[in-house]
């Protein structure tokens, strides 16, 4: 059994991080396309690149990979 960490905001999963005007911005959508992280530390590192206002709406969620 392996635990994966996903980043969620307002019921949607973080699918991609891209740059707009030099800032990292997250795209949130389907959990099928979600970015998956092996540890909370990896997920937190990705989350920390996003603007504070975006981070404030996010949470880390754990899922069992089968």
PDB file of N, CA and C in Angstrom:
ATOM      1  N   UNK A   1       0.849  -1.180   0.000  1.00  0.00           N
ATOM      2  CA  UNK A   1       0.000   0.000   0.000  1.00  0.00           C
ATOM      3  C   UNK A   1       0.892   1.240   0.000  1.00  0.00           C
ATOM      4  N   UNK A   2       0.555   2.190  -0.846  1.00  0.00           N
ATOM      5  CA  UNK A   2       1.327   3.422  -0.949  1.00  0.00           C
ATOM      6  C   UNK A   2       0.388   4.606  -0.757  1.00  0.00           C
ATOM      7  N   UNK A   3       0.819   5.567   0.039  1.00  0.00           N
ATOM      8  CA  UNK A   3       0.039   6.773   0.278  1.00  0.00           C
ATOM      9  C   UNK A   3       0.547   7.873  -0.654  1.00  0.00           C
ATOM     10  N   UNK A   4      -0.365   8.537  -1.344  1.00  0.00           N
ATOM     11  CA  UNK A   4      -0.019   9.690  -2.170  1.00  0.00           C
ATOM     12  C   UNK A   4      -0.670  10.927  -1.569  1.00  0.00           C
ATOM     13  N   UNK A   5      -0.032  12.058  -1.766  1.00  0.00           N
ATOM     14  CA  UNK A   5      -0.566  13.332  -1.303  1.00  0.00           C
ATOM     15  C   UNK A   5      -0.991  14.160  -2.506  1.00  0.00           C
ATOM     16  N   UNK A   6      -2.211  14.685  -2.454  1.00  0.00           N
ATOM     17  CA  UNK A   6      -2.719  15.583  -3.479  1.00  0.00           C
ATOM     18  C   UNK A   6      -3.020  16.916  -2.827  1.00  0.00           C
ATOM     19  N   UNK A   7      -2.946  17.989  -3.600  1.00  0.00           N
ATOM     20  CA  UNK A   7      -3.257  19.332  -3.119  1.00  0.00           C
ATOM     21  C   UNK A   7      -4.640  19.707  -3.637  1.00  0.00           C
ATOM     22  N   UNK A   8      -5.525  20.091  -2.730  1.00  0.00           N
ATOM     23  CA  UNK A   8      -6.885  20.461  -3.090  1.00  0.00           C
ATOM     24  C   UNK A   8      -7.171  21.918  -2.744  1.00  0.00           C
ATOM     25  N   UNK A   9      -8.010  22.544  -3.547  1.00  0.00           N
ATOM     26  CA  UNK A   9      -8.525  23.881  -3.270  1.00  0.00           C
ATOM     27  C   UNK A   9      -9.979  23.921  -3.699  1.00  0.00           C
ATOM     28  N   UNK A  10     -10.855  24.214  -2.761  1.00  0.00           N
ATOM     29  CA  UNK A  10     -12.287  24.344  -3.029  1.00  0.00           C
ATOM     30  C   UNK A  10     -12.836  23.137  -3.782  1.00  0.00           C
ATOM     31  N   UNK A  11     -12.423  21.948  -3.361  1.00  0.00           N
ATOM     32  CA  UNK A  11     -12.947  20.708  -3.933  1.00  0.00           C
ATOM     33  C   UNK A  11     -12.304  20.262  -5.228  1.00  0.00           C
ATOM     34  N   UNK A  12     -11.322  21.003  -5.711  1.00  0.00           N
ATOM     35  CA  UNK A  12     -10.644  20.629  -6.953  1.00  0.00           C
ATOM     36  C   UNK A  12      -9.180  20.358  -6.667  1.00  0.00           C
ATOM     37  N   UNK A  13      -8.585  19.468  -7.459  1.00  0.00           N
ATOM     38  CA  UNK A  13      -7.198  19.070  -7.251  1.00  0.00           C
ATOM     39  C   UNK A  13      -6.248  19.900  -8.113  1.00  0.00           C
ATOM     40  N   UNK A  14      -5.033  20.106  -7.595  1.00  0.00           N
ATOM     41  CA  UNK A  14      -3.998  20.820  -8.347  1.00  0.00           C
ATOM     42  C   UNK A  14      -3.526  19.928  -9.489  1.00  0.00           C
ATOM     43  N   UNK A  15      -3.693  20.406 -10.716  1.00  0.00           N
ATOM     44  CA  UNK A  15      -3.337  19.627 -11.907  1.00  0.00           C
ATOM     45  C   UNK A  15      -2.035  20.067 -12.539  1.00  0.00           C
ATOM     46  N   UNK A  16      -1.715  21.333 -12.387  1.00  0.00           N
ATOM     47  CA  UNK A  16      -0.547  21.861 -13.096  1.00  0.00           C
ATOM     48  C   UNK A  16      -0.119  23.171 -12.459  1.00  0.00           C
ATOM     49  N   UNK A  17       1.169  23.459 -12.517  1.00  0.00           N
ATOM     50  CA  UNK A  17       1.690  24.756 -12.085  1.00  0.00           C
ATOM     51  C   UNK A  17       2.356  25.398 -13.295  1.00  0.00           C
ATOM     52  N   UNK A  18       1.971  26.625 -13.590  1.00  0.00           N
ATOM     53  CA  UNK A  18       2.570  27.324 -14.729  1.00  0.00           C
ATOM     54  C   UNK A  18       2.858  28.753 -14.330  1.00  0.00           C
ATOM     55  N   UNK A  19       3.708  29.427 -15.105  1.00  0.00           N
ATOM     56  CA  UNK A  19       4.113  30.804 -14.786  1.00  0.00           C
ATOM     57  C   UNK A  19       3.284  31.809 -15.567  1.00  0.00           C
ATOM     58  N   UNK A  20       2.827  32.846 -14.858  1.00  0.00           N
ATOM     59  CA  UNK A  20       2.188  33.999 -15.492  1.00  0.00           C
ATOM     60  C   UNK A  20       2.884  35.229 -14.926  1.00  0.00           C
ATOM     61  N   UNK A  21       3.469  36.022 -15.794  1.00  0.00           N
ATOM     62  CA  UNK A  21       4.176  37.244 -15.394  1.00  0.00           C
ATOM     63  C   UNK A  21       5.169  36.979 -14.263  1.00  0.00           C
ATOM     64  N   UNK A  22       5.865  35.849 -14.364  1.00  0.00           N
ATOM     65  CA  UNK A  22       6.894  35.531 -13.383  1.00  0.00           C
ATOM     66  C   UNK A  22       6.401  34.880 -12.110  1.00  0.00           C
ATOM     67  N   UNK A  23       5.087  34.726 -11.943  1.00  0.00           N
ATOM     68  CA  UNK A  23       4.530  34.076 -10.750  1.00  0.00           C
ATOM     69  C   UNK A  23       4.054  32.675 -11.091  1.00  0.00           C
ATOM     70  N   UNK A  24       4.301  31.724 -10.210  1.00  0.00           N
ATOM     71  CA  UNK A  24       3.746  30.388 -10.382  1.00  0.00           C
ATOM     72  C   UNK A  24       2.268  30.417 -10.038  1.00  0.00           C
ATOM     73  N   UNK A  25       1.453  29.891 -10.938  1.00  0.00           N
ATOM     74  CA  UNK A  25       0.008  29.829 -10.727  1.00  0.00           C
ATOM     75  C   UNK A  25      -0.428  28.377 -10.847  1.00  0.00           C
ATOM     76  N   UNK A  26      -1.396  27.994 -10.051  1.00  0.00           N
ATOM     77  CA  UNK A  26      -1.897  26.627 -10.100  1.00  0.00           C
ATOM     78  C   UNK A  26      -3.164  26.526 -10.919  1.00  0.00           C
ATOM     79  N   UNK A  27      -3.309  25.402 -11.597  1.00  0.00           N
ATOM     80  CA  UNK A  27      -4.573  25.102 -12.275  1.00  0.00           C
ATOM     81  C   UNK A  27      -5.212  23.961 -11.506  1.00  0.00           C
ATOM     82  N   UNK A  28      -6.459  24.123 -11.126  1.00  0.00           N
ATOM     83  CA  UNK A  28      -7.169  23.126 -10.334  1.00  0.00           C
ATOM     84  C   UNK A  28      -8.312  22.554 -11.157  1.00  0.00           C
ATOM     85  N   UNK A  29      -8.528  21.251 -11.031  1.00  0.00           N
ATOM     86  CA  UNK A  29      -9.598  20.605 -11.784  1.00  0.00           C
ATOM     87  C   UNK A  29      -9.809  19.184 -11.317  1.00  0.00           C
ATOM     88  N   UNK A  30      -9.940  18.281 -12.263  1.00  0.00           N
ATOM     89  CA  UNK A  30     -10.272  16.883 -11.997  1.00  0.00           C
ATOM     90  C   UNK A  30      -9.182  16.169 -11.203  1.00  0.00           C
ATOM     91  N   UNK A  31      -9.594  15.303 -10.297  1.00  0.00           N
ATOM     92  CA  UNK A  31      -8.616  14.520  -9.538  1.00  0.00           C
ATOM     93  C   UNK A  31      -7.918  13.500 -10.427  1.00  0.00           C
ATOM     94  N   UNK A  32      -8.517  13.119 -11.544  1.00  0.00           N
ATOM     95  CA  UNK A  32      -7.887  12.162 -12.457  1.00  0.00           C
ATOM     96  C   UNK A  32      -6.573  12.725 -12.981  1.00  0.00           C
ATOM     97  N   UNK A  33      -6.526  14.025 -13.231  1.00  0.00           N
ATOM     98  CA  UNK A  33      -5.332  14.669 -13.765  1.00  0.00           C
ATOM     99  C   UNK A  33      -4.460  15.303 -12.684  1.00  0.00           C
ATOM    100  N   UNK A  34      -4.773  15.055 -11.422  1.00  0.00           N
ATOM    101  CA  UNK A  34      -4.087  15.732 -10.319  1.00  0.00           C
ATOM    102  C   UNK A  34      -2.608  15.388 -10.248  1.00  0.00           C
ATOM    103  N   UNK A  35      -1.811  16.374  -9.821  1.00  0.00           N
ATOM    104  CA  UNK A  35      -0.414  16.117  -9.494  1.00  0.00           C
ATOM    105  C   UNK A  35      -0.390  15.274  -8.225  1.00  0.00           C
ATOM    106  N   UNK A  36       0.390  14.230  -8.241  1.00  0.00           N
ATOM    107  CA  UNK A  36       0.488  13.341  -7.086  1.00  0.00           C
ATOM    108  C   UNK A  36       1.912  13.385  -6.544  1.00  0.00           C
ATOM    109  N   UNK A  37       2.007  13.419  -5.221  1.00  0.00           N
ATOM    110  CA  UNK A  37       3.300  13.525  -4.556  1.00  0.00           C
ATOM    111  C   UNK A  37       3.480  12.330  -3.626  1.00  0.00           C
ATOM    112  N   UNK A  38       4.722  11.861  -3.511  1.00  0.00           N
ATOM    113  CA  UNK A  38       5.009  10.709  -2.666  1.00  0.00           C
ATOM    114  C   UNK A  38       5.044  11.051  -1.186  1.00  0.00           C
ATOM    115  N   UNK A  39       5.331  12.312  -0.874  1.00  0.00           N
ATOM    116  CA  UNK A  39       5.406  12.725   0.534  1.00  0.00           C
ATOM    117  C   UNK A  39       4.730  14.081   0.717  1.00  0.00           C
ATOM    118  N   UNK A  40       4.353  14.362   1.949  1.00  0.00           N
ATOM    119  CA  UNK A  40       3.805  15.681   2.266  1.00  0.00           C
ATOM    120  C   UNK A  40       4.822  16.777   1.991  1.00  0.00           C
ATOM    121  N   UNK A  41       6.096  16.484   2.239  1.00  0.00           N
ATOM    122  CA  UNK A  41       7.144  17.493   2.031  1.00  0.00           C
ATOM    123  C   UNK A  41       7.222  17.898   0.565  1.00  0.00           C
ATOM    124  N   UNK A  42       7.111  16.935  -0.353  1.00  0.00           N
ATOM    125  CA  UNK A  42       7.129  17.251  -1.786  1.00  0.00           C
ATOM    126  C   UNK A  42       5.918  18.103  -2.166  1.00  0.00           C
ATOM    127  N   UNK A  43       4.759  17.736  -1.642  1.00  0.00           N
ATOM    128  CA  UNK A  43       3.540  18.497  -1.932  1.00  0.00           C
ATOM    129  C   UNK A  43       3.640  19.907  -1.369  1.00  0.00           C
ATOM    130  N   UNK A  44       4.154  20.030  -0.159  1.00  0.00           N
ATOM    131  CA  UNK A  44       4.279  21.340   0.469  1.00  0.00           C
ATOM    132  C   UNK A  44       5.259  22.216  -0.292  1.00  0.00           C
ATOM    133  N   UNK A  45       6.339  21.631  -0.804  1.00  0.00           N
ATOM    134  CA  UNK A  45       7.315  22.392  -1.588  1.00  0.00           C
ATOM    135  C   UNK A  45       6.669  22.961  -2.843  1.00  0.00           C
ATOM    136  N   UNK A  46       5.817  22.165  -3.509  1.00  0.00           N
ATOM    137  CA  UNK A  46       5.110  22.654  -4.700  1.00  0.00           C
ATOM    138  C   UNK A  46       4.114  23.738  -4.309  1.00  0.00           C
ATOM    139  N   UNK A  47       3.395  23.514  -3.215  1.00  0.00           N
ATOM    140  CA  UNK A  47       2.409  24.481  -2.746  1.00  0.00           C
ATOM    141  C   UNK A  47       3.064  25.812  -2.374  1.00  0.00           C
ATOM    142  N   UNK A  48       4.249  25.740  -1.787  1.00  0.00           N
ATOM    143  CA  UNK A  48       4.953  26.950  -1.353  1.00  0.00           C
ATOM    144  C   UNK A  48       5.371  27.856  -2.508  1.00  0.00           C
ATOM    145  N   UNK A  49       5.378  27.341  -3.738  1.00  0.00           N
ATOM    146  CA  UNK A  49       5.737  28.180  -4.888  1.00  0.00           C
ATOM    147  C   UNK A  49       4.571  29.058  -5.339  1.00  0.00           C
ATOM    148  N   UNK A  50       3.356  28.755  -4.883  1.00  0.00           N
ATOM    149  CA  UNK A  50       2.168  29.496  -5.312  1.00  0.00           C
ATOM    150  C   UNK A  50       1.967  30.747  -4.457  1.00  0.00           C
ATOM    151  N   UNK A  51       1.251  31.732  -4.988  1.00  0.00           N
ATOM    152  CA  UNK A  51       0.982  32.948  -4.217  1.00  0.00           C
ATOM    153  C   UNK A  51       0.251  32.643  -2.901  1.00  0.00           C
ATOM    154  N   UNK A  52       0.478  33.495  -1.923  1.00  0.00           N
ATOM    155  CA  UNK A  52      -0.103  33.304  -0.591  1.00  0.00           C
ATOM    156  C   UNK A  52      -1.628  33.176  -0.621  1.00  0.00           C
ATOM    157  N   UNK A  53      -2.290  33.965  -1.438  1.00  0.00           N
ATOM    158  CA  UNK A  53      -3.758  33.906  -1.510  1.00  0.00           C
ATOM    159  C   UNK A  53      -4.231  32.542  -1.997  1.00  0.00           C
ATOM    160  N   UNK A  54      -3.508  31.952  -2.931  1.00  0.00           N
ATOM    161  CA  UNK A  54      -3.858  30.613  -3.418  1.00  0.00           C
ATOM    162  C   UNK A  54      -3.584  29.580  -2.347  1.00  0.00           C
ATOM    163  N   UNK A  55      -2.413  29.669  -1.717  1.00  0.00           N
ATOM    164  CA  UNK A  55      -2.047  28.712  -0.659  1.00  0.00           C
ATOM    165  C   UNK A  55      -3.064  28.699   0.468  1.00  0.00           C
ATOM    166  N   UNK A  56      -3.634  29.859   0.768  1.00  0.00           N
ATOM    167  CA  UNK A  56      -4.575  29.962   1.885  1.00  0.00           C
ATOM    168  C   UNK A  56      -5.835  29.136   1.664  1.00  0.00           C
ATOM    169  N   UNK A  57      -6.160  28.818   0.405  1.00  0.00           N
ATOM    170  CA  UNK A  57      -7.372  28.036   0.114  1.00  0.00           C
ATOM    171  C   UNK A  57      -7.077  26.555  -0.054  1.00  0.00           C
ATOM    172  N   UNK A  58      -5.809  26.161   0.092  1.00  0.00           N
ATOM    173  CA  UNK A  58      -5.403  24.788  -0.223  1.00  0.00           C
ATOM    174  C   UNK A  58      -5.235  23.927   1.026  1.00  0.00           C
ATOM    175  N   UNK A  59      -5.365  22.621   0.793  1.00  0.00           N
ATOM    176  CA  UNK A  59      -5.083  21.648   1.836  1.00  0.00           C
ATOM    177  C   UNK A  59      -4.452  20.422   1.198  1.00  0.00           C
ATOM    178  N   UNK A  60      -3.666  19.694   1.989  1.00  0.00           N
ATOM    179  CA  UNK A  60      -3.071  18.431   1.538  1.00  0.00           C
ATOM    180  C   UNK A  60      -3.995  17.293   1.928  1.00  0.00           C
ATOM    181  N   UNK A  61      -4.270  16.411   0.981  1.00  0.00           N
ATOM    182  CA  UNK A  61      -5.136  15.265   1.226  1.00  0.00           C
ATOM    183  C   UNK A  61      -4.375  13.988   0.888  1.00  0.00           C
ATOM    184  N   UNK A  62      -4.615  12.943   1.678  1.00  0.00           N
ATOM    185  CA  UNK A  62      -3.906  11.684   1.493  1.00  0.00           C
ATOM    186  C   UNK A  62      -4.826  10.639   0.876  1.00  0.00           C
ATOM    187  N   UNK A  63      -4.265   9.871  -0.064  1.00  0.00           N
ATOM    188  CA  UNK A  63      -5.008   8.816  -0.744  1.00  0.00           C
ATOM    189  C   UNK A  63      -4.153   7.573  -0.813  1.00  0.00           C
ATOM    190  N   UNK A  64      -4.804   6.439  -0.753  1.00  0.00           N
ATOM    191  CA  UNK A  64      -4.112   5.158  -0.885  1.00  0.00           C
ATOM    192  C   UNK A  64      -4.071   4.797  -2.357  1.00  0.00           C
ATOM    193  N   UNK A  65      -2.864   4.575  -2.862  1.00  0.00           N
ATOM    194  CA  UNK A  65      -2.704   4.170  -4.266  1.00  0.00           C
ATOM    195  C   UNK A  65      -2.777   2.655  -4.317  1.00  0.00           C
ATOM    196  N   UNK A  66      -3.601   2.146  -5.196  1.00  0.00           N
ATOM    197  CA  UNK A  66      -3.745   0.690  -5.323  1.00  0.00           C
ATOM    198  C   UNK A  66      -3.205   0.196  -6.618  1.00  0.00           C
TER     199      UNK A  66
END
